[in-house]
Short mmCIF file of C-alpha atoms in Angstrom, two decimals:
data_model
loop_
_atom_site.label_atom_id
_atom_site.label_comp_id
_atom_site.label_asym_id
_atom_site.label_seq_id
_atom_site.Cartn_x
_atom_site.Cartn_y
_atom_site.Cartn_z
CA LEU A 80 0.02 -0.13 -0.06
CA LEU A 81 1.15 3.54 -0.69
CA GLY A 82 1.13 4.67 2.97
CA GLU A 83 3.53 1.88 3.72
CA GLN A 84 5.97 2.65 0.74
CA PHE A 85 6.29 6.13 2.15
CA ALA A 86 6.48 5.17 5.64
CA ALA A 87 9.33 2.73 4.88
CA ALA A 88 11.14 5.56 3.22
CA GLY A 89 11.11 7.92 6.26
CA TYR A 90 8.12 9.81 5.60
CA ASN A 91 5.71 11.10 8.01
CA THR A 92 2.13 9.92 6.92
CA ALA A 93 -1.53 10.98 7.95
CA ALA A 94 -4.99 10.36 6.26
CA VAL A 95 -8.28 12.23 6.71
CA VAL A 96 -11.01 9.85 5.55
CA THR A 97 -14.95 10.30 5.39
CA ASN A 98 -15.66 7.08 3.50
CA LEU A 99 -17.20 3.83 4.94
CA MET A 100 -15.29 1.91 2.31
CA ILE A 101 -11.97 3.14 3.51
CA GLU A 102 -12.45 2.83 7.26
CA LYS A 103 -9.44 1.38 9.13
CA GLN A 104 -11.09 -2.09 9.53
CA TYR A 105 -10.63 -2.80 5.83
CA GLY A 106 -6.93 -2.32 5.84
CA PRO A 107 -5.97 0.90 3.95
CA SER A 108 -4.49 2.59 7.11
CA ALA A 109 -1.42 0.29 6.77
CA GLY A 110 1.60 2.63 6.99
CA PHE A 111 -0.24 5.62 8.17
CA MET A 112 0.85 6.83 11.39
CA GLU A 113 -2.26 9.02 11.79
CA TRP A 114 -5.47 7.73 10.51
CA TYR A 115 -8.33 10.57 10.96
CA ASP A 116 -12.03 9.35 10.43
CA GLU A 117 -13.83 11.44 13.01
CA PRO A 118 -15.31 14.20 10.38
CA GLY A 119 -17.79 11.35 9.61
CA SER A 120 -19.67 11.04 6.52
CA ALA A 121 -23.54 10.58 6.03
CA HIS A 122 -22.92 6.70 5.09
CA MET A 123 -20.80 6.36 8.06
CA HIS A 124 -23.31 8.21 10.42
CA LEU A 125 -26.06 6.13 9.27
CA ARG A 126 -24.07 2.90 9.57
CA ASN A 127 -23.09 3.52 13.05
CA LEU A 128 -26.79 4.65 14.13
CA GLY A 129 -28.19 1.57 12.24
CA ASP A 130 -25.45 -0.78 14.29
CA SER A 131 -26.47 0.56 17.48
CA THR A 132 -30.16 1.40 17.80
CA LEU A 133 -33.07 -0.80 18.20
CA ILE A 134 -34.77 0.97 15.16
CA GLY A 135 -31.75 -0.04 13.14
CA TRP A 136 -32.04 -3.56 14.13
CA LEU A 137 -35.74 -3.77 13.10
CA THR A 138 -35.68 -2.15 9.75
CA ASN A 139 -33.67 -2.77 6.49
CA SER A 140 -31.05 0.00 5.36
CA SER A 141 -33.61 1.64 3.16
CA GLN A 142 -36.28 2.10 5.77
CA PHE A 143 -33.94 3.18 8.23
CA ALA A 144 -32.45 5.90 5.95
CA LEU A 145 -35.97 7.33 5.34
CA LEU A 146 -36.69 7.19 9.42
CA VAL A 147 -33.32 8.56 10.52
CA PRO A 148 -34.06 12.35 9.91
CA LEU A 149 -37.56 12.25 11.65
CA LEU A 150 -36.29 10.04 14.76
CA PHE A 151 -32.93 11.58 15.41
CA TRP A 152 -33.29 15.51 14.01
CA GLY A 153 -36.96 15.83 14.33
CA ARG A 154 -37.64 16.83 10.73
CA PRO A 155 -37.03 15.35 7.18
CA HIS A 156 -34.11 16.21 5.06
CA ALA A 157 -32.15 17.11 8.28
CA GLN A 158 -29.33 14.68 7.60
CA ASN A 159 -29.02 16.08 4.14
CA GLU A 160 -28.39 19.51 5.57
CA TRP A 161 -25.97 17.99 8.10
CA ALA A 162 -24.21 16.00 5.11
CA THR A 163 -23.57 19.18 3.09
CA GLN A 164 -21.03 20.38 5.50
CA GLU A 165 -18.78 17.37 5.18
CA ALA A 166 -16.06 19.22 3.14
CA ASP A 167 -15.92 21.75 5.90
CA ARG A 168 -15.03 19.08 8.39
CA SER A 169 -12.44 17.35 6.21
CA THR A 170 -10.84 20.56 5.22
CA ARG A 171 -10.27 21.85 9.09
CA ALA A 172 -8.70 18.42 9.74
CA ALA A 173 -6.60 18.12 6.53
CA ARG A 174 -5.40 21.85 7.16
CA ALA A 175 -4.42 21.01 10.64
CA ARG A 176 -2.43 18.02 9.68
CA ILE A 177 -0.66 20.00 6.72
CA GLN A 178 0.34 22.53 9.40
CA SER A 179 1.43 19.94 11.97
CA LEU A 180 3.19 17.82 9.48
CA SER A 181 5.22 20.90 8.22
CA GLN A 182 6.63 21.64 11.54
CA SER A 183 8.93 18.44 10.95
CA SER A 184 11.81 18.51 8.76
CA GLN A 185 10.85 15.15 7.70
CA PRO A 186 8.89 14.72 4.37
CA TYR A 187 5.28 13.49 4.72
CA PHE A 188 2.42 12.15 2.75
CA LEU A 189 -1.21 13.30 3.43
CA PHE A 190 -4.22 11.41 1.98
CA ALA A 191 -7.28 13.81 2.14
CA HIS A 192 -10.50 12.26 1.21
CA PHE A 193 -13.59 14.22 0.14
CA MET A 194 -17.33 12.67 -0.25
CA ASP A 195 -19.04 15.73 -1.63
CA GLY A 196 -19.44 14.66 -5.13
CA HIS A 197 -21.75 12.13 -3.76
CA PHE A 198 -25.40 12.19 -3.97
CA PRO A 199 -27.66 13.76 -2.18
CA TYR A 200 -26.48 16.57 -4.58
CA ARG A 201 -27.38 19.47 -2.15
CA ALA A 202 -24.65 22.09 -1.51
CA PRO A 203 -24.35 24.25 1.64
CA ALA A 204 -26.80 27.47 1.51
CA LYS A 205 -24.38 29.85 0.32
CA PHE A 206 -24.05 27.60 -2.86
CA PHE A 207 -27.30 26.10 -3.11
CA GLY A 208 -29.30 27.53 -6.09
CA THR A 209 -26.52 29.57 -7.56
CA ARG A 210 -26.53 27.81 -10.73
CA ASP A 211 -29.60 27.73 -13.10
CA THR A 212 -27.78 25.53 -15.61
CA ALA A 213 -24.68 23.16 -15.62
CA PRO A 214 -21.74 23.24 -18.15
CA GLY A 215 -22.39 21.44 -21.59
CA SER A 216 -25.58 20.52 -23.38
CA SER A 217 -28.97 20.41 -21.92
CA PHE A 218 -30.43 17.16 -20.77
CA GLY A 219 -34.13 18.39 -20.41
CA GLU A 220 -35.59 17.02 -17.18
CA TYR A 221 -32.19 16.42 -15.79
CA ASP A 222 -30.81 19.97 -16.05
CA GLN A 223 -31.81 20.86 -12.51
CA THR A 224 -30.02 17.61 -11.14
CA ARG A 225 -27.08 18.72 -13.05
CA ALA A 226 -26.99 22.29 -11.70
CA ARG A 227 -27.37 21.02 -8.15
CA TYR A 228 -24.28 18.64 -8.60
CA TRP A 229 -22.14 21.50 -10.11
CA GLU A 230 -22.94 23.60 -7.14
CA LYS A 231 -21.43 21.13 -4.99
CA VAL A 232 -18.44 20.84 -7.23
CA ASP A 233 -18.27 24.64 -6.78
CA TYR A 234 -18.07 24.13 -3.05
CA LEU A 235 -15.61 21.68 -3.21
CA ASP A 236 -13.43 23.68 -5.29
CA THR A 237 -13.36 26.28 -2.46
CA LYS A 238 -12.10 23.77 -0.01
CA LEU A 239 -9.35 22.41 -2.38
CA ASN A 240 -8.39 25.80 -2.77
CA THR A 241 -8.13 26.35 0.89
CA LEU A 242 -5.97 23.31 1.28
CA ILE A 243 -3.61 24.53 -1.64
CA GLU A 244 -3.18 28.08 0.18
CA THR A 245 -2.32 26.10 3.28
CA LEU A 246 0.44 23.97 1.44
CA ASN A 247 1.65 27.50 -0.35
CA ALA A 248 1.86 29.20 3.05
CA THR A 249 4.43 26.27 4.18
CA GLU A 250 6.94 27.45 1.69
CA ARG A 251 7.72 23.78 1.40
CA PRO A 252 8.00 22.16 -2.18
CA TYR A 253 4.94 19.64 -2.76
CA VAL A 254 3.53 17.60 -5.11
CA LEU A 255 -0.49 17.18 -5.44
CA ILE A 256 -2.68 14.96 -7.05
CA VAL A 257 -6.53 15.56 -7.22
CA THR A 258 -8.55 12.70 -8.65
CA GLY A 259 -11.78 10.45 -7.77
CA ASP A 260 -12.60 7.04 -7.78
CA HIS A 261 -15.54 7.36 -10.27
CA GLY A 262 -17.65 9.96 -11.96
CA GLU A 263 -21.33 10.30 -12.01
CA HIS A 264 -24.58 9.89 -14.58
CA LEU A 265 -26.26 13.07 -14.77
CA GLY A 266 -28.94 12.19 -17.15
CA GLU A 267 -26.76 10.46 -20.03
CA HIS A 268 -28.83 7.34 -21.02
CA ASP A 269 -31.46 8.27 -18.46
CA LEU A 270 -29.37 7.54 -15.61
CA VAL A 271 -28.47 9.31 -12.41
CA GLY A 272 -25.77 8.19 -10.02
CA HIS A 273 -22.73 5.67 -10.49
CA SER A 274 -23.75 2.10 -9.70
CA SER A 275 -25.58 1.14 -12.89
CA GLU A 276 -23.55 1.10 -16.19
CA LEU A 277 -19.90 1.77 -16.98
CA PHE A 278 -20.46 4.53 -19.57
CA GLU A 279 -17.85 7.07 -19.89
CA PRO A 280 -19.61 9.82 -17.48
CA VAL A 281 -18.71 7.18 -14.78
CA VAL A 282 -15.59 5.76 -15.68
CA ARG A 283 -13.88 9.23 -16.51
CA VAL A 284 -12.57 11.14 -13.40
CA PRO A 285 -10.30 14.29 -13.13
CA PHE A 286 -6.48 13.71 -12.83
CA PHE A 287 -4.69 16.83 -11.80
CA LEU A 288 -0.92 16.80 -11.07
CA VAL A 289 0.74 20.03 -9.81
CA GLY A 290 3.75 20.81 -7.89
CA HIS A 291 7.60 20.71 -7.78
CA GLY A 292 9.19 19.02 -10.84
CA VAL A 293 5.83 18.52 -12.50
CA PRO A 294 5.90 19.70 -16.16
CA GLN A 295 3.06 21.64 -17.56
CA GLY A 296 0.86 20.24 -20.13
CA GLN A 297 -2.22 17.93 -20.93
CA LEU A 298 -2.41 14.20 -20.34
CA PRO A 299 -3.79 11.59 -22.59
CA PRO A 300 -6.18 9.36 -20.97
CA VAL A 301 -4.50 7.65 -17.95
CA SER A 302 -5.48 5.03 -15.28
CA LEU A 303 -6.17 5.39 -11.38
CA SER A 304 -3.57 2.64 -11.20
CA ASP A 305 -0.95 5.28 -12.12
CA VAL A 306 -1.57 7.57 -8.86
CA ALA A 307 0.92 5.55 -6.65
CA PRO A 308 3.53 5.09 -9.27
CA THR A 309 3.52 8.77 -9.94
CA LEU A 310 3.57 9.86 -6.31
CA LEU A 311 6.47 7.58 -5.66
CA ALA A 312 8.49 8.67 -8.84
CA CYS A 313 7.99 12.16 -7.75
CA ALA A 314 9.55 11.44 -4.35
CA GLY A 315 12.21 9.73 -6.04
CA LEU A 316 11.35 6.19 -4.49
CA PRO A 317 11.46 2.85 -6.39
CA LEU A 318 8.24 1.35 -7.39
CA PRO A 319 7.19 -2.17 -6.16
CA PRO A 320 7.21 -4.71 -8.81
CA GLU A 321 3.67 -5.64 -8.29
CA MET A 322 2.43 -1.94 -9.28
CA THR A 323 0.97 -2.14 -12.84
CA GLY A 324 0.70 1.65 -13.36
CA MET A 325 3.24 4.43 -14.54
CA ASP A 326 4.87 7.69 -13.77
CA VAL A 327 2.24 9.88 -15.79
CA ARG A 328 4.77 12.63 -16.11
CA ASP A 329 6.20 10.63 -19.18
CA LEU A 330 2.93 11.20 -21.11
CA VAL A 331 2.44 14.98 -20.43
CA GLY A 332 1.91 16.65 -23.79
CA LYS A 333 1.18 13.41 -25.79
CA LYS A 334 -1.86 12.97 -27.33
CA SER A 335 -3.79 9.50 -27.22
CA GLY A 336 -2.26 8.20 -30.55
CA GLU A 337 1.11 9.12 -29.65
CA ALA A 338 0.95 7.43 -26.07
CA ASP A 339 1.46 3.73 -25.67
CA GLN A 340 -1.73 1.71 -26.46
CA ARG A 341 -2.55 0.94 -22.83
CA ILE A 342 -5.74 -1.00 -22.05
CA LEU A 343 -7.61 1.17 -19.28
CA PHE A 344 -9.74 -1.23 -17.03
CA ALA A 345 -12.84 -0.46 -15.04
CA ARG A 346 -15.10 -2.74 -13.12
CA ASP A 347 -18.15 -2.58 -10.79
CA GLU A 348 -20.09 -5.45 -9.14
CA ARG A 349 -21.55 -6.69 -12.30
CA THR A 350 -19.98 -4.96 -15.48
CA VAL A 351 -16.42 -4.72 -16.86
CA SER A 352 -15.04 -2.28 -19.47
CA ALA A 353 -11.80 -1.72 -21.20
CA VAL A 354 -10.59 1.19 -23.42
CA ILE A 355 -7.67 0.98 -25.74
CA GLY A 356 -7.13 3.87 -27.95
CA SER A 357 -10.82 5.05 -29.14
CA GLN A 358 -11.98 1.47 -29.06
CA LYS A 359 -14.24 0.59 -25.87
CA TRP A 360 -15.48 -3.04 -25.01
CA ALA A 361 -17.94 -3.57 -22.27
CA ALA A 362 -19.69 -6.80 -20.89
CA GLU A 363 -21.64 -8.12 -17.93
CA TRP A 364 -19.17 -9.86 -15.64
CA PRO A 365 -20.81 -10.30 -12.26
CA ARG A 366 -18.24 -10.89 -9.35
CA GLY A 367 -17.74 -14.65 -8.73
CA GLU A 368 -18.36 -15.79 -12.28
CA ALA A 369 -15.59 -17.43 -14.22
CA GLY A 370 -15.77 -15.28 -17.15
CA PRO A 371 -17.77 -12.45 -18.91
CA GLN A 372 -21.12 -12.60 -21.11
CA PRO A 373 -20.50 -11.57 -24.89
CA GLY A 374 -19.64 -8.11 -24.87
CA ILE A 375 -19.92 -5.06 -27.36
CA PHE A 376 -17.49 -2.57 -28.96
CA ARG A 377 -18.21 1.20 -29.20
CA ASP A 378 -16.00 3.80 -30.81
CA ILE A 379 -15.82 6.52 -28.06
CA GLN A 380 -14.13 9.11 -30.31
CA ALA A 381 -16.63 8.92 -33.25
CA ASP A 382 -19.62 8.35 -30.93
CA PRO A 383 -18.93 9.98 -27.56
CA GLY A 384 -22.31 9.46 -26.26
CA GLU A 385 -21.82 5.85 -26.57
CA ASN A 386 -25.23 5.18 -28.60
CA ASN A 387 -23.98 2.91 -31.13
CA PHE A 388 -22.14 -0.45 -31.32
CA ILE A 389 -19.59 -1.31 -33.92
CA GLN A 390 -18.45 -4.75 -35.44
CA ASP A 391 -16.47 -7.05 -33.42
CA LEU A 392 -12.55 -6.78 -33.24
CA PRO A 393 -11.62 -10.46 -32.74
CA ASP A 394 -7.77 -9.48 -32.19
CA LEU A 395 -8.34 -6.73 -29.77
CA HIS A 396 -11.15 -9.03 -27.89
CA ASP A 397 -8.55 -11.53 -27.25
CA ALA A 398 -5.81 -9.14 -25.98
CA ILE A 399 -8.45 -7.50 -23.69
CA LEU A 400 -9.66 -10.60 -22.21
CA ALA A 401 -6.24 -11.69 -21.28
CA HIS A 402 -5.56 -8.34 -19.67
CA LEU A 403 -9.00 -8.41 -17.93
CA ARG A 404 -8.53 -11.85 -16.54
CA GLN A 405 -5.32 -10.76 -14.86
CA ALA A 406 -6.87 -7.68 -13.37
CA VAL A 407 -10.11 -9.18 -12.23
CA ASP A 408 -7.96 -11.98 -10.39
CA ARG A 409 -6.22 -9.13 -8.55
CA SER A 410 -9.20 -7.38 -7.78
CA GLU A 411 -11.17 -10.49 -6.55
CA GLU A 412 -8.46 -11.19 -4.02
CA ALA A 413 -8.75 -7.66 -2.74
CA LEU A 414 -12.34 -7.70 -1.93
CA SER A 415 -13.00 -9.27 1.65
CA SER A 416 -16.52 -10.21 2.71
CA GLU A 417 -16.68 -7.13 4.81
CA ARG A 418 -15.77 -4.77 2.25
CA ALA A 419 -18.48 -6.52 -0.17
CA ALA A 420 -20.83 -6.08 2.82
CA ALA A 421 -20.05 -2.47 3.04
CA LEU A 422 -20.43 -1.91 -0.66
CA ARG A 423 -23.87 -3.41 -0.53
CA GLN A 424 -24.91 -1.17 2.27
CA MET A 425 -23.82 1.93 0.26
CA GLY A 426 -25.87 0.67 -2.74
CA TYR A 427 -22.88 -0.20 -4.89
CA VAL A 428 -23.82 -3.93 -5.25
CA ASP A 429 -26.93 -4.51 -7.34
CA ALA A 430 -29.84 -5.65 -5.34
CA ALA A 431 -30.52 -8.76 -7.51
CA GLU A 432 -27.16 -10.05 -6.61
#
């Protein structure tokens, strides 16, 4: 794990976490000297109340989520209002750790996690209702949903700016990566959220890399598997042989056609997808099954909305399957029964599973 790599190299390590899926009990805290998950997310708070109250024991998770605001706050939607302030709590905790870690002459690694791109799309009062529309094309009945989502992005941007100002105030060189583990459907294919299909709005996420020794320019499509190798390389540390990603600084300024033809892989609980160049293959492959159902190809450059299929590409199909089997084996090994249960509680696992 990344925390272990930095700790072994003499770095001080700390994390600020608000996601149920990366709580200490699931193992990601290995190598971190400080693991701060007290800010609390709506998901974590619901889980704790459900585990420790009689009403939680007597109802399922959906019923409990509806009852909680009335039972514990006395009015509907109160929990949503509380959840809108998550980034405030996370930012205060992360700023405190930057300031504390910067007092030491030792280098440090800080992981700061935010849940504020998640549903419910309700920003704090200062930002709520400030957008009539969202960037890009109109999606008819979904335009208000898209505007509310972008208001949350606006709110989160101000918090990230606060952290960058805090980093700059230390007058120490730093490298910062900003990314996410998934995107959101906001009306595309009549979907909202991120646990239905692996269309591009869900699998494409931001990847910003700034700081000391980072060249300026645009990246071609890269992978989240590149986060750890890039950070280790920026720190001048060796890459463990089991890491499959790469240092993305080598790709800055290159276009997709100029970069190596990498297979970029994504998976949820029942679907897989793989992109190589402009060709995208997707298929049903529920966890636990030996292999995928027959898949389909799309050209995401010619058809960015992913509305049409193209003919099968047998040679590319075989190369993708060989790559995916290795990647799926690794991900199956990493998914414990406890983590699967947490995914199910958060709505990531299909109810039909």
